[in-house]
Coordinates of C-alpha atoms in Angstrom, one line a residue:
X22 CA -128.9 -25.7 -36.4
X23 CA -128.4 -28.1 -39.6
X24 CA -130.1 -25.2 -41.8
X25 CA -127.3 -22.9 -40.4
X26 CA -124.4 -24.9 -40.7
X27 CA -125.4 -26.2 -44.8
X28 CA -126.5 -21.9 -44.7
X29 CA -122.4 -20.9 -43.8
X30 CA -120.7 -23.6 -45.3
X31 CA -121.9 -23.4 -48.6
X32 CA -121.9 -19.8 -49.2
X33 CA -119.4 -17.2 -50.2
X34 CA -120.7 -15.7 -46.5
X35 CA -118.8 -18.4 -45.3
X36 CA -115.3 -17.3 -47.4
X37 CA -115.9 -13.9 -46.4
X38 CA -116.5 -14.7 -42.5
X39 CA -112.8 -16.9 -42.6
X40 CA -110.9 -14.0 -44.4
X41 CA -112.6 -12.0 -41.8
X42 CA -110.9 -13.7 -39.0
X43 CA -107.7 -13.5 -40.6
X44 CA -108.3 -10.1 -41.4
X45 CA -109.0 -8.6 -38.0
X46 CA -106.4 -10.9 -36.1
X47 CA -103.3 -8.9 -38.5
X48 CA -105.2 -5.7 -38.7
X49 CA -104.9 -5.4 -34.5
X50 CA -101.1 -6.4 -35.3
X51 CA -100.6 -3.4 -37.7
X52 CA -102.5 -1.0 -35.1
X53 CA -100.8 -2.3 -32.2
X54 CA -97.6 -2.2 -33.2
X55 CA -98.0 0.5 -36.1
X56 CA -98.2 3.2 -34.2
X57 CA -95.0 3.0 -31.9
X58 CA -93.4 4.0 -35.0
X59 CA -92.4 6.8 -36.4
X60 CA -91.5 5.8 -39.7
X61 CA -94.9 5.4 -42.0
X62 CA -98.1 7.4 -40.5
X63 CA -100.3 4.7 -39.2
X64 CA -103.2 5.8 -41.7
X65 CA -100.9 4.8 -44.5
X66 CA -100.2 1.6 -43.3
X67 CA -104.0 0.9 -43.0
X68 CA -104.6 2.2 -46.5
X69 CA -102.1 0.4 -47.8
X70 CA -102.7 -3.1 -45.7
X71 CA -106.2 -2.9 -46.3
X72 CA -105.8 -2.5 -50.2
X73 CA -103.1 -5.6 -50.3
X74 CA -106.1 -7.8 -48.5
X75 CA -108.8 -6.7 -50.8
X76 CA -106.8 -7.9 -53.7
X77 CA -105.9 -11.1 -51.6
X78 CA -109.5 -11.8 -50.8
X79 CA -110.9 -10.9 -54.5
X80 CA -108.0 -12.9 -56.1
X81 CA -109.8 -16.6 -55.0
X82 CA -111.8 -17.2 -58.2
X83 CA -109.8 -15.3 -60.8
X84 CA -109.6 -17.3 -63.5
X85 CA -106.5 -15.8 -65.4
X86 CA -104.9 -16.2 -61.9
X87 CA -105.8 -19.9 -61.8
X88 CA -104.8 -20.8 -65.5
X89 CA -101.5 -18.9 -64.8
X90 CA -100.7 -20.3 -61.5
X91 CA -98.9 -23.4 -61.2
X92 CA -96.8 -26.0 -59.0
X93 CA -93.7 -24.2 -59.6
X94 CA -94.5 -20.5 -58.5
X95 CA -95.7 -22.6 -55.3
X96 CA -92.6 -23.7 -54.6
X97 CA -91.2 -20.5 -55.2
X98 CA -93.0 -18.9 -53.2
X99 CA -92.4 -21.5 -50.3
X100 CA -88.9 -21.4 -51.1
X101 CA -88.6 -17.3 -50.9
X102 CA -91.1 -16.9 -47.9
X103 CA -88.9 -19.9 -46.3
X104 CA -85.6 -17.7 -46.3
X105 CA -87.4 -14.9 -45.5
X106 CA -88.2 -16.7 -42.4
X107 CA -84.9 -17.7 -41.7
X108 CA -83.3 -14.3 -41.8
X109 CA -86.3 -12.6 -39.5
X110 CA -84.9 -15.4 -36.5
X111 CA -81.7 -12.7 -36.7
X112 CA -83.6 -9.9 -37.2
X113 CA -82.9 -9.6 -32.9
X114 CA -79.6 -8.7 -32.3
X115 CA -79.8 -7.5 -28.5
X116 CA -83.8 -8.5 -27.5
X117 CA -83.0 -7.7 -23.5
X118 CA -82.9 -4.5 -24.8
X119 CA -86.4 -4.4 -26.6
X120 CA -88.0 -6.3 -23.7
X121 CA -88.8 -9.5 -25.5
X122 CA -88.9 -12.5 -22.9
X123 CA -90.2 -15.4 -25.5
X124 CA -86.9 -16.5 -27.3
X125 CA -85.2 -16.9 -23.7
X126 CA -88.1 -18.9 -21.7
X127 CA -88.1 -21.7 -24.3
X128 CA -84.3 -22.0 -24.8
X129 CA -83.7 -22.2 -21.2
X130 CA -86.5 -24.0 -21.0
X131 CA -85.0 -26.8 -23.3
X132 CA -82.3 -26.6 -21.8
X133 CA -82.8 -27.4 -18.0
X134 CA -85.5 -29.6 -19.3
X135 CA -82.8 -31.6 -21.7
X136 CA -80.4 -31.5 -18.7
X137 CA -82.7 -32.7 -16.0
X138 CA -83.9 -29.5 -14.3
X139 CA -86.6 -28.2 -13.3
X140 CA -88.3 -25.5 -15.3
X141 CA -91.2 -23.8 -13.8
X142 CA -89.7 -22.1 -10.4
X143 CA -86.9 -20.2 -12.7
X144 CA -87.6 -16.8 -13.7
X145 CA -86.5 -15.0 -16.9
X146 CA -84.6 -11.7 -17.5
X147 CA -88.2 -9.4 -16.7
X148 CA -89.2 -11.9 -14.2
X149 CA -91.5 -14.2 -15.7
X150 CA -91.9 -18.0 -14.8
X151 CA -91.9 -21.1 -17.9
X152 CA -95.4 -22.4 -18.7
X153 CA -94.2 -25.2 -21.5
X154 CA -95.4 -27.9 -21.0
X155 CA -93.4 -30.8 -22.5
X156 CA -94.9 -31.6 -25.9
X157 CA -94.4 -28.2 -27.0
X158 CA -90.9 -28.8 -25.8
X159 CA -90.5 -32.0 -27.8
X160 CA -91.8 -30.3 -30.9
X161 CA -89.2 -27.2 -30.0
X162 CA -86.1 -29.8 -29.7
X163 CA -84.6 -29.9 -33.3
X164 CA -84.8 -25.8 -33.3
X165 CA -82.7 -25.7 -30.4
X166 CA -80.5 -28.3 -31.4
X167 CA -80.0 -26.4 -34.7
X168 CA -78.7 -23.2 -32.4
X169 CA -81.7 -20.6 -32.5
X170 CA -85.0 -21.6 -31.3
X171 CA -86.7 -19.0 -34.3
X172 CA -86.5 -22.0 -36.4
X173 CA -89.1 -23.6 -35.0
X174 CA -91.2 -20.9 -36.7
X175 CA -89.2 -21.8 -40.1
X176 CA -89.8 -25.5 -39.5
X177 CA -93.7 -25.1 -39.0
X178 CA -94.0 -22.6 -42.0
X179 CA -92.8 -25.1 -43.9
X180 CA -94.9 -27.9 -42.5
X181 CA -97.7 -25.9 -43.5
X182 CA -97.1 -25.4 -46.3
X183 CA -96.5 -28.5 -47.3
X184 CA -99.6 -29.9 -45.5
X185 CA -101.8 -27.2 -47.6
X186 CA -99.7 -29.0 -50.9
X187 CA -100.6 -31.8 -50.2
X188 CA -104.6 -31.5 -49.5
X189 CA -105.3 -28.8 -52.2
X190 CA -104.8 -29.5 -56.4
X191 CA -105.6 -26.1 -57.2
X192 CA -102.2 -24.3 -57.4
X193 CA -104.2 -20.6 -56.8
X194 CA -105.8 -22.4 -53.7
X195 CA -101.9 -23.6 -52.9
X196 CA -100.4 -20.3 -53.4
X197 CA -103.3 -18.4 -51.0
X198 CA -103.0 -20.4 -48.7
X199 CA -98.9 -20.3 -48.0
X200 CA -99.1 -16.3 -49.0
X201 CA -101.5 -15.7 -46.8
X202 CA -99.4 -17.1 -43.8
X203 CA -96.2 -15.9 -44.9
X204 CA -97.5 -12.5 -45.0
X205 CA -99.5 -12.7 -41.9
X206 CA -98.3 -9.8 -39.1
X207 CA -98.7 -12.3 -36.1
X208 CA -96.2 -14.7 -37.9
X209 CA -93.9 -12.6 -38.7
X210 CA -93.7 -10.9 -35.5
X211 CA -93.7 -14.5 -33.4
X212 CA -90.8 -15.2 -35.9
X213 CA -88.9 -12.2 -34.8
X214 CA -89.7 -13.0 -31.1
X215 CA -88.4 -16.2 -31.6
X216 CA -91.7 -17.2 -30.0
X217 CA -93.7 -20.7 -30.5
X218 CA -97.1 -20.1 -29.9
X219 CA -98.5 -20.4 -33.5
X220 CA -96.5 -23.0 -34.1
X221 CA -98.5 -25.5 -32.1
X222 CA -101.3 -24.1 -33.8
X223 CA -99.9 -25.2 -37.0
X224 CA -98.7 -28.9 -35.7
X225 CA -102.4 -29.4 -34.8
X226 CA -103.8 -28.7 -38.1
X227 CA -100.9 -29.8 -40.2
X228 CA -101.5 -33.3 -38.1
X229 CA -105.6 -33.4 -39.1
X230 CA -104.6 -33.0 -42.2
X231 CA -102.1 -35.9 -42.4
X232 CA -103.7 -38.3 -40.5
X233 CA -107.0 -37.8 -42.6
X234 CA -105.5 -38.0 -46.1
X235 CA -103.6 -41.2 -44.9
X236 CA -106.7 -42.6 -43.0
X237 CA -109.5 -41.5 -44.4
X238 CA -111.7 -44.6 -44.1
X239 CA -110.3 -45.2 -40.8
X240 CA -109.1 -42.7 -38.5
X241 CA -107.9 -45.6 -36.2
X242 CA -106.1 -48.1 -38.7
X243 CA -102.8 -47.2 -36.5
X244 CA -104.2 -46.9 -32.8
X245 CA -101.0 -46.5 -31.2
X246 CA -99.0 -44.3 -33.1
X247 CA -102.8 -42.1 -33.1
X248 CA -102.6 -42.4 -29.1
X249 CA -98.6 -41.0 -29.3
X250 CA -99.4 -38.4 -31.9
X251 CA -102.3 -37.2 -29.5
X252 CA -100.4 -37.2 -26.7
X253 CA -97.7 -34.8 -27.5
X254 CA -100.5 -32.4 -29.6
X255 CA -102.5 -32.6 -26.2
X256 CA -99.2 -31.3 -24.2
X257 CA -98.5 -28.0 -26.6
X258 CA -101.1 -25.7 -25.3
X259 CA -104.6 -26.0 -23.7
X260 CA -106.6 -24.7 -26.0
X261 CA -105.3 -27.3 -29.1
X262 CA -107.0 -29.8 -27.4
X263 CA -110.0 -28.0 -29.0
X264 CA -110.0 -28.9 -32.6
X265 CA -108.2 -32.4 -32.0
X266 CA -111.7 -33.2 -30.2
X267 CA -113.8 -31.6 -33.1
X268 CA -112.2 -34.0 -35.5
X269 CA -111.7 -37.4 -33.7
X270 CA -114.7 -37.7 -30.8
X271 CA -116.9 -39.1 -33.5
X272 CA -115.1 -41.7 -35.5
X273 CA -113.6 -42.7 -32.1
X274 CA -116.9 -43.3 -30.4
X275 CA -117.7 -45.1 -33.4
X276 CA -114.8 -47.2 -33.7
X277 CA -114.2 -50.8 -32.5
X278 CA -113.2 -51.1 -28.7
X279 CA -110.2 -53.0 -29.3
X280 CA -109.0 -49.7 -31.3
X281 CA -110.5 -47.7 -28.4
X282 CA -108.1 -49.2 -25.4
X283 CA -104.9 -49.2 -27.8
X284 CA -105.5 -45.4 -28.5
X285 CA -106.3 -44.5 -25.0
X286 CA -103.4 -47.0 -23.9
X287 CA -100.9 -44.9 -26.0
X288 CA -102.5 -41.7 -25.3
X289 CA -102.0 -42.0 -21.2
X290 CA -98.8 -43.8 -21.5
X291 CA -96.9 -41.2 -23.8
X292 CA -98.1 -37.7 -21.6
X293 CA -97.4 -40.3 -18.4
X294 CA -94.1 -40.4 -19.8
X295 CA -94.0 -36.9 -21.0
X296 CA -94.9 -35.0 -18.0
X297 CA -92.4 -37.4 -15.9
X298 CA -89.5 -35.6 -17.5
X299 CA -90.3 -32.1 -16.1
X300 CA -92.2 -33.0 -13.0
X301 CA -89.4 -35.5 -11.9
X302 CA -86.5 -33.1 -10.9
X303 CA -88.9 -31.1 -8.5
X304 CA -88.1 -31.6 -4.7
X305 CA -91.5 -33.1 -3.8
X306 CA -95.1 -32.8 -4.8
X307 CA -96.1 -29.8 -2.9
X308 CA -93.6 -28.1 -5.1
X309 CA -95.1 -29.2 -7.9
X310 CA -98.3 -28.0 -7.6
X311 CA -97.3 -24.3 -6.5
X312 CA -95.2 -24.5 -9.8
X313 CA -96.3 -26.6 -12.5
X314 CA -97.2 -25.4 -16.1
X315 CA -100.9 -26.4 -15.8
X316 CA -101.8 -23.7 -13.4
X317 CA -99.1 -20.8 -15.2
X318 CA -100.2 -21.6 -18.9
X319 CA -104.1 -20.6 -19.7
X320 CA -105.2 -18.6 -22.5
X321 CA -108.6 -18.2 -20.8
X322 CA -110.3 -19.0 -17.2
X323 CA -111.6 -22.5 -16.6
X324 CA -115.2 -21.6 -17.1
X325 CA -114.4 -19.8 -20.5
X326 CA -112.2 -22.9 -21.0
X327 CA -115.0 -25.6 -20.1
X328 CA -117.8 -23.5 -22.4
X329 CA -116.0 -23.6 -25.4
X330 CA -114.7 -27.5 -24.7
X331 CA -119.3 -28.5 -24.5
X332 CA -119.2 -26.5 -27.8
X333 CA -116.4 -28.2 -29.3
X334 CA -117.9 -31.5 -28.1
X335 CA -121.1 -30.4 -29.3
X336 CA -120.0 -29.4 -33.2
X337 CA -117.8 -32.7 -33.2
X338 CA -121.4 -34.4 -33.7
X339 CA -122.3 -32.3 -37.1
X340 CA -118.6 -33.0 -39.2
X341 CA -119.4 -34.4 -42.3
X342 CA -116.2 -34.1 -44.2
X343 CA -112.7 -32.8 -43.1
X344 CA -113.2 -29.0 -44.0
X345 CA -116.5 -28.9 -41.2
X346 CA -113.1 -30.0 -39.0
X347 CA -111.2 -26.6 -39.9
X348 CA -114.8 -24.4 -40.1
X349 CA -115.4 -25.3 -36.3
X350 CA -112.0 -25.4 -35.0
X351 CA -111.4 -21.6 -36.9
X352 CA -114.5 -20.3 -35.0
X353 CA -114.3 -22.0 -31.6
X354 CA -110.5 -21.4 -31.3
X355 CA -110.8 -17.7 -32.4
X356 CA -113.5 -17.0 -30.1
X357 CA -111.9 -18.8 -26.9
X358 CA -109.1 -16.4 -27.5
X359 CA -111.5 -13.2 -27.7
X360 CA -113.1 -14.4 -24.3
X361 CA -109.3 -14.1 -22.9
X362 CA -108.5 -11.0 -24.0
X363 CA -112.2 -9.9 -23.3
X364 CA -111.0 -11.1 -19.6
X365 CA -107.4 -9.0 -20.0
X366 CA -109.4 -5.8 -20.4
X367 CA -112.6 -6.2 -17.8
X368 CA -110.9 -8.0 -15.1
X369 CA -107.6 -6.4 -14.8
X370 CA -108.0 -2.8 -16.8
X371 CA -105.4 -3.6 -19.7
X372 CA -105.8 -1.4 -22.0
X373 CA -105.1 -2.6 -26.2
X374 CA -101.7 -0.9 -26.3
X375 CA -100.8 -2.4 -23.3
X376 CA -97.9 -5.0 -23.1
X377 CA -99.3 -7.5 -21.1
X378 CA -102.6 -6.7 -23.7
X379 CA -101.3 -9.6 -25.5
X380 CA -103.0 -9.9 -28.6
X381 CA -101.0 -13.3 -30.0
X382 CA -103.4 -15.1 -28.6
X383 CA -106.0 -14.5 -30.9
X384 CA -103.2 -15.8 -33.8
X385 CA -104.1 -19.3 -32.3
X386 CA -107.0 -19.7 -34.9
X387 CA -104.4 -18.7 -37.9
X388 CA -103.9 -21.7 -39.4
X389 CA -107.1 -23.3 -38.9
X390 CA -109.2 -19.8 -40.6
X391 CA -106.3 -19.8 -43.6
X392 CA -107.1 -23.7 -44.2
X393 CA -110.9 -23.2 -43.8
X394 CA -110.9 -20.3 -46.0
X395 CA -109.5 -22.6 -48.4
X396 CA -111.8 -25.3 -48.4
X397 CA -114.7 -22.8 -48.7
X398 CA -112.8 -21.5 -51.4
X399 CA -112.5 -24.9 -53.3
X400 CA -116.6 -25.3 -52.2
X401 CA -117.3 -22.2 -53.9
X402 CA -115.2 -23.3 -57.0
X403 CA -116.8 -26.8 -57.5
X404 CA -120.5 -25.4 -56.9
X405 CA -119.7 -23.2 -60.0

C-alpha cells in the first residue's frame, strides 16, 4: 500500500486524477442542467466547457503564467469572483416558482431555531422536512442576520480563498485554486439556490488548514478551543466527519492524555450544548426520535456510511504531511457521495435527470480535490 500511495502522490497521475474529480463533478452539472435549455445546444456547451478546462489543467506549470502572476491579480480575482457571488444570491427573484426548496428550509430553519422552535416536524412550500443540524446552523447565523441566507456561499468563498492565500506562495497555485472554485458549476448553482451544502465542505477544509499552519508541531497546543471547533464541524453534515478523522486520529492518539480529556471534554460539552437548542422545544422524547435531523439528513446508508468511516480511519495511519490530509479526504469523500447516488439510481429507479437525482452531493469533495490538486501541483513544481 505504501508503494501505491508514494506511486499517486508523487506523480503528475496524481494532479491529473484530482482535476479529474473536479472535472466530472461540473461536467454532470453542465449536462444535467444544460440540456433543460434552449438557449446554447448542449454539444456547444461541452465543446466549449471542455476547452476552458483543458487550458485550466495545462496552465499549472506555465512558466510565463507564473512569472506574470502575482499577489495583486489574486486579489482581483477574489475581489471580482466575490461580487459576482453576491449578485448570483439575487439572481432568484420568485424561487416557489422554479421549485427550489433550499433557500426557504434554512431561513426558516434559523429562524424557529433562533426563536425557540422546533425545526424538524415543519414542512416547506413542496413538502419537505429540515435536516440541519445545529452547527451548520451556527455557521449559517451571520448570513441570515445580514438578510439573505446566499451569503453564506459569499462568506465561504471568501474563507477559501483566503485559506488557499494563506497555505500557498505561488500566486499561479493562488489564482488556480480560487478560479477554479469560482468557476465551478456546483458553486455557482448552490449560490443561486441559496443552498449551504458546499459550504460546510469548505469550513472543514478551510479549518485543517488553519489549525495546521498555526499548530503545526502540535495539533493540541489549544485543547479546548480544538474540542469547540470540532464540535460545531462535527454538527454540519455527516459525512465531514470524514476528513476531520483523516487529519487529527493520529496526532491525537499520540498526544498527552491531559490534552486528550480537555479536547474530548470540549468536544462533548459544545454538541451537548448544541444539540440542546433544537431538541429542547420538542414535546417529549418519542417526538424526537420520529423527527430529529440524524435520521432525515444522510448522504448515504449506514453501511456505505460505516465502510468509508474504517477507510478513513485506516488512511489516517499513512498522513505524513498535510496535503496526504486533502489527497485522502478528496478520494474518500468523493467516493462516499458516488455510493449515494449509486443507491438513488438502484434502489429507488431515479434516473440522472431526475430531481430528486441529486447530484450536489458529489460537490461535497470540491474543496478538498481543488486544495489537493494544489498541493500535487506545488509537489510537481519542487520535484522539478
Amino acid at each position: 500500500m505504501n508503494k501505491i500511495l508514494t506511486y499517486t502522490k508523487n506523480g503528475t497521475v496524481n494532479s491529473f486524477m484530482l482535476f479529474a474529480v473536479y472535472f466530472v463533478i461540473n461536467f454532470l452539472f453542465l449536462t444535467k442542467y444544460g440540456i433543460r435549455q434552449s438557449v446554447i445546444p448542449l454539444s456547444i456547451l461541452i465543446v466549449a466547457f471542455t476547452a476552458i478546462h483543458v487550458f485550466l489543467f495545462f496552465m499549472r506549470k506555465n512558466e510565463l503564467l507564473a512569472k506574470k502572476s502575482n499577489v495583486k491579480f489574486v486579489y482581483l480575482l477574489t475581489g471580482i469572483l466575490g461580487v459576482g457571488y453576491i449578485a448570483l444570491c439575487h439572481i432568484l427573484k420568485d424561487p416557489y416558482q422554479l421549485n427550489i426548496d433550499r433557500w426557504q428550509t434554512l431561513d426558516f430553519s434559523l429562524d424557529y431555531w433562533i426563536h425557540g422552535k422546533y425545526i424538524y416536524d415543519i414542512r416547506n412550500f413542496m413538502g419537505n422536512l429540515s435536516s440541519y443540524l445545529p452547527g451548520q446552523l451556527l455557521l449559517a447565523l451571520p448570513a441570515y442576520l445580514l438578510g439573505n441566507v446566499g451569503y453564506l456561499q459569499v462568506g465561504a468563498f471568501l474563507l477559501f480563498s483566503y485559506a488557499v492565500i494563506l497555505e500557498f506562495k505561488s500566486n499561479l497555485i493562488r489564482f488556480t485554486a480560487i478560479l477554479m472554485l469560482g468557476i465551478s458549476l456546483s458553486y455557482i448553482y448552490e449560490a443561486v439556490c441559496k443552498s449551504d451544502f458546499i459550504s460546510s465542505f469548505i469550513f472543514a477544509a478551510a479549518f485543517i488548514l488553519f489549525w495546521h499552519s498555526k499548530f503545526k508541531d502540535n495539533y493540541f497546543q489549544k485543547p479546548v478551543l480544538l474540542g469547540i471547533c470540532l464540535g460545531i464541524l462535527f454538527l454540519t453534515r455527516s459525512v465531514a466527519v470524514i476528513p476531520l478523522i483523516i487529519f487529527l486520529l493520529k496526532p491525537f492518539l499520540a498526544t498527552d492524555t491531559k490534552s486528550k480529556i480537555k479536547t474530548v471534554a470540549a468536544f462533548l460539552v459544545t454538541i451537548t450544548v448544541l444539540l440542546l437548542t433544537v431538541f429542547f422545544p420538542a414535546k417529549d422524547l418519542n417526538y424526537i426520535i420520529k423527527y430529529n435531523p440524524l435520521t432525515l439528513q444522510g448522504q448515504s446508508n449506514k453501511f456505505v456510511m460505516l465502510v468509508f468511516l474504517a477507510a478513513a480511519v485506516l488512511v489516517s495511519f499513512y498522513v505524513r504531511k498535510i496535503n496526504d490530509v486533502f489527497y485522502f479526504s478528496a478520494y474518500i469523500v468523493f467516493f462516499t457521495m458516488v455510493g449515494f447516488v449509486l443507491e438513488k439510481y438502484l434502489l429507488f429507479g431515479l434516473g440522472f435527470q431526475d430531481n430528486l437525482f441529486s447530484t450536489t452531493y458529489l460537490a461535497a469533495c470540491l474543496p478538498f480535490s481543488i486544495i489537493a490538486y494544489c498541493f500535487s501541483v506545488r509537489k510537481e513544481i519542487e520535484n522539478t
